[in-house]
Every structure is written in C-alpha cells, then in structure tokens.
PDB file of C-alpha atoms in Angstrom:
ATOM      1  CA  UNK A 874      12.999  -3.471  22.047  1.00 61.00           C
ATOM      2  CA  UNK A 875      14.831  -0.273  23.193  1.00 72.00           C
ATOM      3  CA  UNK A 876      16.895  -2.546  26.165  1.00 87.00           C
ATOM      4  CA  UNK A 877      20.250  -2.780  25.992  1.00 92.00           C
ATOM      5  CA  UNK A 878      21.435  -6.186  24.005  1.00 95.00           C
ATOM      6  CA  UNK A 879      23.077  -8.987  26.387  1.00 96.00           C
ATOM      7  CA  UNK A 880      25.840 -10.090  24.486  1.00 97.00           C
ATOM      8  CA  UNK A 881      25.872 -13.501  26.659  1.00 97.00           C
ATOM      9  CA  UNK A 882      22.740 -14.106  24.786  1.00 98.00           C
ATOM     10  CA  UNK A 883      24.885 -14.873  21.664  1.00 98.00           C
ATOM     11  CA  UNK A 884      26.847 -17.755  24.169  1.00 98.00           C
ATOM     12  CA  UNK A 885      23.179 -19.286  24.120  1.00 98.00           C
ATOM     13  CA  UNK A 886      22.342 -19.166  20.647  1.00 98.00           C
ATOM     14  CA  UNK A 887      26.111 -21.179  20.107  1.00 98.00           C
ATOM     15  CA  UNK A 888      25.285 -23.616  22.417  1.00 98.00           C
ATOM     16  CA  UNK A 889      22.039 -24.451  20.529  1.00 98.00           C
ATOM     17  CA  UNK A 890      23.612 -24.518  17.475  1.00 98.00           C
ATOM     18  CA  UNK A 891      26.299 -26.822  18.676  1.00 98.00           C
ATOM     19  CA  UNK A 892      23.684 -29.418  19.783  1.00 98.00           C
ATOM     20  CA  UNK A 893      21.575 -29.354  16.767  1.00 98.00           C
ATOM     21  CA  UNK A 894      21.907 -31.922  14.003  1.00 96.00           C
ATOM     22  CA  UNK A 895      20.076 -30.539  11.162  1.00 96.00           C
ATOM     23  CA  UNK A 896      23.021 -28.706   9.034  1.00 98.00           C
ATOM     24  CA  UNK A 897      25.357 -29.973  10.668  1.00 97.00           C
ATOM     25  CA  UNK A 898      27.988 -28.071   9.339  1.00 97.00           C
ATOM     26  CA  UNK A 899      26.230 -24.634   9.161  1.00 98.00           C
ATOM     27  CA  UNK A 900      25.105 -24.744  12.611  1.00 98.00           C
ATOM     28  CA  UNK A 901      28.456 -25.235  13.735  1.00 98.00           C
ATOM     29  CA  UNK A 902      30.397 -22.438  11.821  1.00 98.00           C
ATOM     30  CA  UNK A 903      27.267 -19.884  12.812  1.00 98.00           C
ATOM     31  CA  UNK A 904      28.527 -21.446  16.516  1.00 98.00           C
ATOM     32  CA  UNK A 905      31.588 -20.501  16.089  1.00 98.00           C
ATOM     33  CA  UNK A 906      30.477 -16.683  14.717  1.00 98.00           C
ATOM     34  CA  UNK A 907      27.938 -16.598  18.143  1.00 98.00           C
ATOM     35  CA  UNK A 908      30.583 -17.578  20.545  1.00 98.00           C
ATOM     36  CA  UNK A 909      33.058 -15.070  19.129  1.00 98.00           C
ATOM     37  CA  UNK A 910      30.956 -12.107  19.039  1.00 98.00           C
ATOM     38  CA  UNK A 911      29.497 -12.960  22.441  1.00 98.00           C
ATOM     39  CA  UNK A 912      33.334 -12.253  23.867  1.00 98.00           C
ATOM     40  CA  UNK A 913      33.542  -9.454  21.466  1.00 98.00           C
ATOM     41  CA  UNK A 914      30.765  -7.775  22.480  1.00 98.00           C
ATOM     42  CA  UNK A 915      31.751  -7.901  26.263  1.00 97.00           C
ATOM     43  CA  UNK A 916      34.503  -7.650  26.174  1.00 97.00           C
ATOM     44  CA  UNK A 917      34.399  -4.416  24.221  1.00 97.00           C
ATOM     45  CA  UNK A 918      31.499  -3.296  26.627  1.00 96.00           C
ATOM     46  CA  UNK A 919      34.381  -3.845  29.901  1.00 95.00           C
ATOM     47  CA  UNK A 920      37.199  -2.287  27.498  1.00 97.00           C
ATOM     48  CA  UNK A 921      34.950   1.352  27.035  1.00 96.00           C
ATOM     49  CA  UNK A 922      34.668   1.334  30.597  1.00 94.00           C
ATOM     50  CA  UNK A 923      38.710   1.304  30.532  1.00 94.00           C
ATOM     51  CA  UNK A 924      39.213   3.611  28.242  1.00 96.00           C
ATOM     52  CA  UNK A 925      38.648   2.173  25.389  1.00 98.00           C
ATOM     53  CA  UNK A 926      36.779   4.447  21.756  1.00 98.00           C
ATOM     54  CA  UNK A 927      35.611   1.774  19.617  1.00 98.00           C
ATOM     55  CA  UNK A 928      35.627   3.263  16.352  1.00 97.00           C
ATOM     56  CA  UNK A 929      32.420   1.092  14.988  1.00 96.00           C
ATOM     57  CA  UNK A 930      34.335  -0.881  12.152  1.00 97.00           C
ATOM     58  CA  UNK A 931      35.909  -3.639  11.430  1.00 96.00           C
ATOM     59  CA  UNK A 932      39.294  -2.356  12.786  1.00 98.00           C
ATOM     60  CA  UNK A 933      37.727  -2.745  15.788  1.00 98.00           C
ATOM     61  CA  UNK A 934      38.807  -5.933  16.423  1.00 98.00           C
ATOM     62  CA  UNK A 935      42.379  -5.816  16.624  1.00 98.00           C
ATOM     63  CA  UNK A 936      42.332  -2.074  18.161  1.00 98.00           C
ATOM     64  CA  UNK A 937      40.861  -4.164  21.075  1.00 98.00           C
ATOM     65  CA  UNK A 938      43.120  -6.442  21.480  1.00 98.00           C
ATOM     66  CA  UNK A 939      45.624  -4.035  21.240  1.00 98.00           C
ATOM     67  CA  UNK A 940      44.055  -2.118  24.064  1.00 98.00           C
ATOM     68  CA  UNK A 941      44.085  -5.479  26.480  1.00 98.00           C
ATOM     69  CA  UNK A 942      47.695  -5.717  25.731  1.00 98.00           C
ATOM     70  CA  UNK A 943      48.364  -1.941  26.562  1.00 98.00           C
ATOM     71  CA  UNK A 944      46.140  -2.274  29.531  1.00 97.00           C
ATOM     72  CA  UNK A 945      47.643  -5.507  31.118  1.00 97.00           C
ATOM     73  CA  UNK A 946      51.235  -4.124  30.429  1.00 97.00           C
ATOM     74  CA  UNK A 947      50.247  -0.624  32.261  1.00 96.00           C
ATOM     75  CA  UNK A 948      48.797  -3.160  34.770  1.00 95.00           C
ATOM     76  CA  UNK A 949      51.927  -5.204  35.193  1.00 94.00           C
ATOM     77  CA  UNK A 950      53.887  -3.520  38.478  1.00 95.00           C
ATOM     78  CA  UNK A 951      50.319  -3.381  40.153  1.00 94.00           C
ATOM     79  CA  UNK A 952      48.510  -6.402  39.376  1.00 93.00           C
ATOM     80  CA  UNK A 953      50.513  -9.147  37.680  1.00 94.00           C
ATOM     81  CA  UNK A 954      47.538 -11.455  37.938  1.00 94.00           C
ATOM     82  CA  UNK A 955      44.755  -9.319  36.162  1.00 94.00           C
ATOM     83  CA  UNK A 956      47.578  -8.395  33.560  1.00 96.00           C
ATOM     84  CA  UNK A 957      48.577 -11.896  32.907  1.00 97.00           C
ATOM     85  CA  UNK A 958      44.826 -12.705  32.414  1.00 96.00           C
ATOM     86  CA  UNK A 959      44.684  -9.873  29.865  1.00 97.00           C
ATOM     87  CA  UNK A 960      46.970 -10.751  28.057  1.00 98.00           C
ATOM     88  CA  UNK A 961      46.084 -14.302  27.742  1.00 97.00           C
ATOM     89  CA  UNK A 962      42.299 -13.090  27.030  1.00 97.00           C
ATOM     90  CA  UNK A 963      43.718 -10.610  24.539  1.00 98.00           C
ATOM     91  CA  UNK A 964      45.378 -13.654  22.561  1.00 98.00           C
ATOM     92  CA  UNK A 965      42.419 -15.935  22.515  1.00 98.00           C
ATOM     93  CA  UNK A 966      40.530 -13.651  21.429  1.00 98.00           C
ATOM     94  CA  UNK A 967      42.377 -13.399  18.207  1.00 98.00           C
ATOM     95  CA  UNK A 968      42.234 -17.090  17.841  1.00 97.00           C
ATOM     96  CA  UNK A 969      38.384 -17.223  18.682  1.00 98.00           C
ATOM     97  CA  UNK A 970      38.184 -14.140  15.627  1.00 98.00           C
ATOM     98  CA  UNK A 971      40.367 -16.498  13.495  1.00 97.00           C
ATOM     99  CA  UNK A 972      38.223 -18.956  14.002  1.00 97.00           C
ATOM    100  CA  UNK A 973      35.485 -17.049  13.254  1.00 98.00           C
ATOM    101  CA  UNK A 974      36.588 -15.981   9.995  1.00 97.00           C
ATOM    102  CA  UNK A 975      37.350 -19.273   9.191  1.00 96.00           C
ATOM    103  CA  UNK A 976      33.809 -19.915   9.792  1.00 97.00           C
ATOM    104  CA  UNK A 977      32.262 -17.244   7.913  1.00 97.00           C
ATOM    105  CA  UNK A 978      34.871 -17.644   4.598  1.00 97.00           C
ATOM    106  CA  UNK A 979      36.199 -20.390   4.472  1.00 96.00           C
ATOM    107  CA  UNK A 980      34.651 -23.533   2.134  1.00 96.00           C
ATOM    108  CA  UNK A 981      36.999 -26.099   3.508  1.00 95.00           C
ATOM    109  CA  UNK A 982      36.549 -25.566   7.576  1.00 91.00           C
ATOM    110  CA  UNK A 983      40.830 -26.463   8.316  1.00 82.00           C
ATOM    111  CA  UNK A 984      40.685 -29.214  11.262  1.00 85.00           C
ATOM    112  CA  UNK A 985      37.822 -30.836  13.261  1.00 94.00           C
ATOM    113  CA  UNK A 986      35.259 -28.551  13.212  1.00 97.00           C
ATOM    114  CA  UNK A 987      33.739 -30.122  16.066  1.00 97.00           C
ATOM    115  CA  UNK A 988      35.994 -30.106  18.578  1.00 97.00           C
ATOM    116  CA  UNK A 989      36.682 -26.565  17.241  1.00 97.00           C
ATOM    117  CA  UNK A 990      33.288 -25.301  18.217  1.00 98.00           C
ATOM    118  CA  UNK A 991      33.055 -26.994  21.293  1.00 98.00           C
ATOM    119  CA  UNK A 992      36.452 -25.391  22.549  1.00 98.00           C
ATOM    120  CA  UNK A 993      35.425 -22.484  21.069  1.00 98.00           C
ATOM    121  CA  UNK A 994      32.466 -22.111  23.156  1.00 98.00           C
ATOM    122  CA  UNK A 995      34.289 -23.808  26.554  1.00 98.00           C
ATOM    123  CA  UNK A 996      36.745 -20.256  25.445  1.00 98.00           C
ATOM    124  CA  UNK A 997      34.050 -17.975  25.671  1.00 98.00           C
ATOM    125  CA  UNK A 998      32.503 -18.849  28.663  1.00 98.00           C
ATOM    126  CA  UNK A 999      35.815 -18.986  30.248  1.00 97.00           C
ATOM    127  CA  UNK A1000      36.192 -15.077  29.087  1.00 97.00           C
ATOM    128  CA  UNK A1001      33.038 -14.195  29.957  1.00 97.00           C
ATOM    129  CA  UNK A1002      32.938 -15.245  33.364  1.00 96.00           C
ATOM    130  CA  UNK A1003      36.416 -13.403  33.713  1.00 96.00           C
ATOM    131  CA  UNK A1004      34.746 -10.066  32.778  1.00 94.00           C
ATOM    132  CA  UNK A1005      31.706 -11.002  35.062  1.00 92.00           C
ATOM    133  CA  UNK A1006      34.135 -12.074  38.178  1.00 91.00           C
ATOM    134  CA  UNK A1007      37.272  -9.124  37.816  1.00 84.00           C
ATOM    135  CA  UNK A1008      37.279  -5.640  39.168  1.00 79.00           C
ATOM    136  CA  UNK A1009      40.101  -4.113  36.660  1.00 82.00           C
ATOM    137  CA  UNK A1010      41.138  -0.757  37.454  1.00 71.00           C
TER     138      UNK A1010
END
C-alpha cells in the first residue's frame, strides 16, 4: 500500500456513515470528522502546489486557511472570481473544522446533528469539486 492516499475516499466513508442506522449518533459525528478531513486533505494537497509548507501539526489547520485568504487577496486585481471562491472556501472550512471538533469533543452535539452532517457533507463535495474544476495560478 505504497500509493498515494485519495483523500476523496474519506467523502465516501461519510456518506456511508451518514446512511447507516446502527449508532446512530457515532456514525454521524465520525461523518462529520470524514467529510472534514476529506477537504482538509485536498485542499492542503492544491495549497502545497501554491506555495503552501504544511508544518505536519495541528497548527496546520488554521495556517491553511490563512494561506487561502493570503492567496485570494494576492489574487484579487487578477481574478476576482477564483479569489472570492477562496475566500469563501477558506471560511467554510473553518466551520466544517468546527464542526468537526464538535464532533470529536463534544458530549452534547449543539443543534441537529443530522442536518449538520448532511450539510456538512453537501460542503465538502461542493469544495472538492472546486479544487477538481479550478486552474489557480
């Protein structure tokens, strides 16, 4: 198993998990966790090819974020499209990594966890196929 891990492969394992009825509960928060590190993972994948030095902990996270912002505003006079995508992208991932750590930590899930998973997947995809579909510069 020396091939390079599809992190869309993670989107998959979600979607199972959000159909199955036995633990309920579990299966959704793990979901949750599966979507988010899908996006994560490719988006971190597209971000090295911009530029971005993932420093392999958890700081990670935010440190790409912060790089989508920095990348859509340098992107801005050139292509207000792609940067305005970023930047949305940039901010749902934070909510998708909320949402994950709400998962993961959290005893009481806040809200409907449901229709949490279920937009947190619907988020993902939508991502996903972004970084499949753009050619950012």
């Amino acid at each position: 198993m020396n091939q390079q891990f599809n992190w869309e492969d993670f989107l998959g394992v979600a979607n199972i998990l959000y159909r199955s009825e036995k633990f309920r509960e579990a299966c959704l928060r793990s979901a949750i966790s599966r979507a988010y590190y899908s996006v994560f993972g490719i988006t971190k994948e597209h971000a090295i090819k911009m530029g971005f030095s993932p420093k392999k902990t958890g700081v990670d996270h935010k440190e790409l974020r912060e790089f989508l912002i920095k990348k859509a505003e340098a992107l801005r006079s050139s292509d207000k499209t792609i940067s305005d995508k970023l930047v949305r992208i940039a901010n749902n991932i934070k909510t998708l990594h909320n949402l994950r750590k709400n998962a993961d930590y959290d005893i009481l899930f806040p809200n409907d966890i449901v229709i949490k998973t279920k937009n947190a997947i619907k988020e993902a995809e939508i991502i996903i196929r972004f970084f499949q579909n753009a050619v950012i510069p």
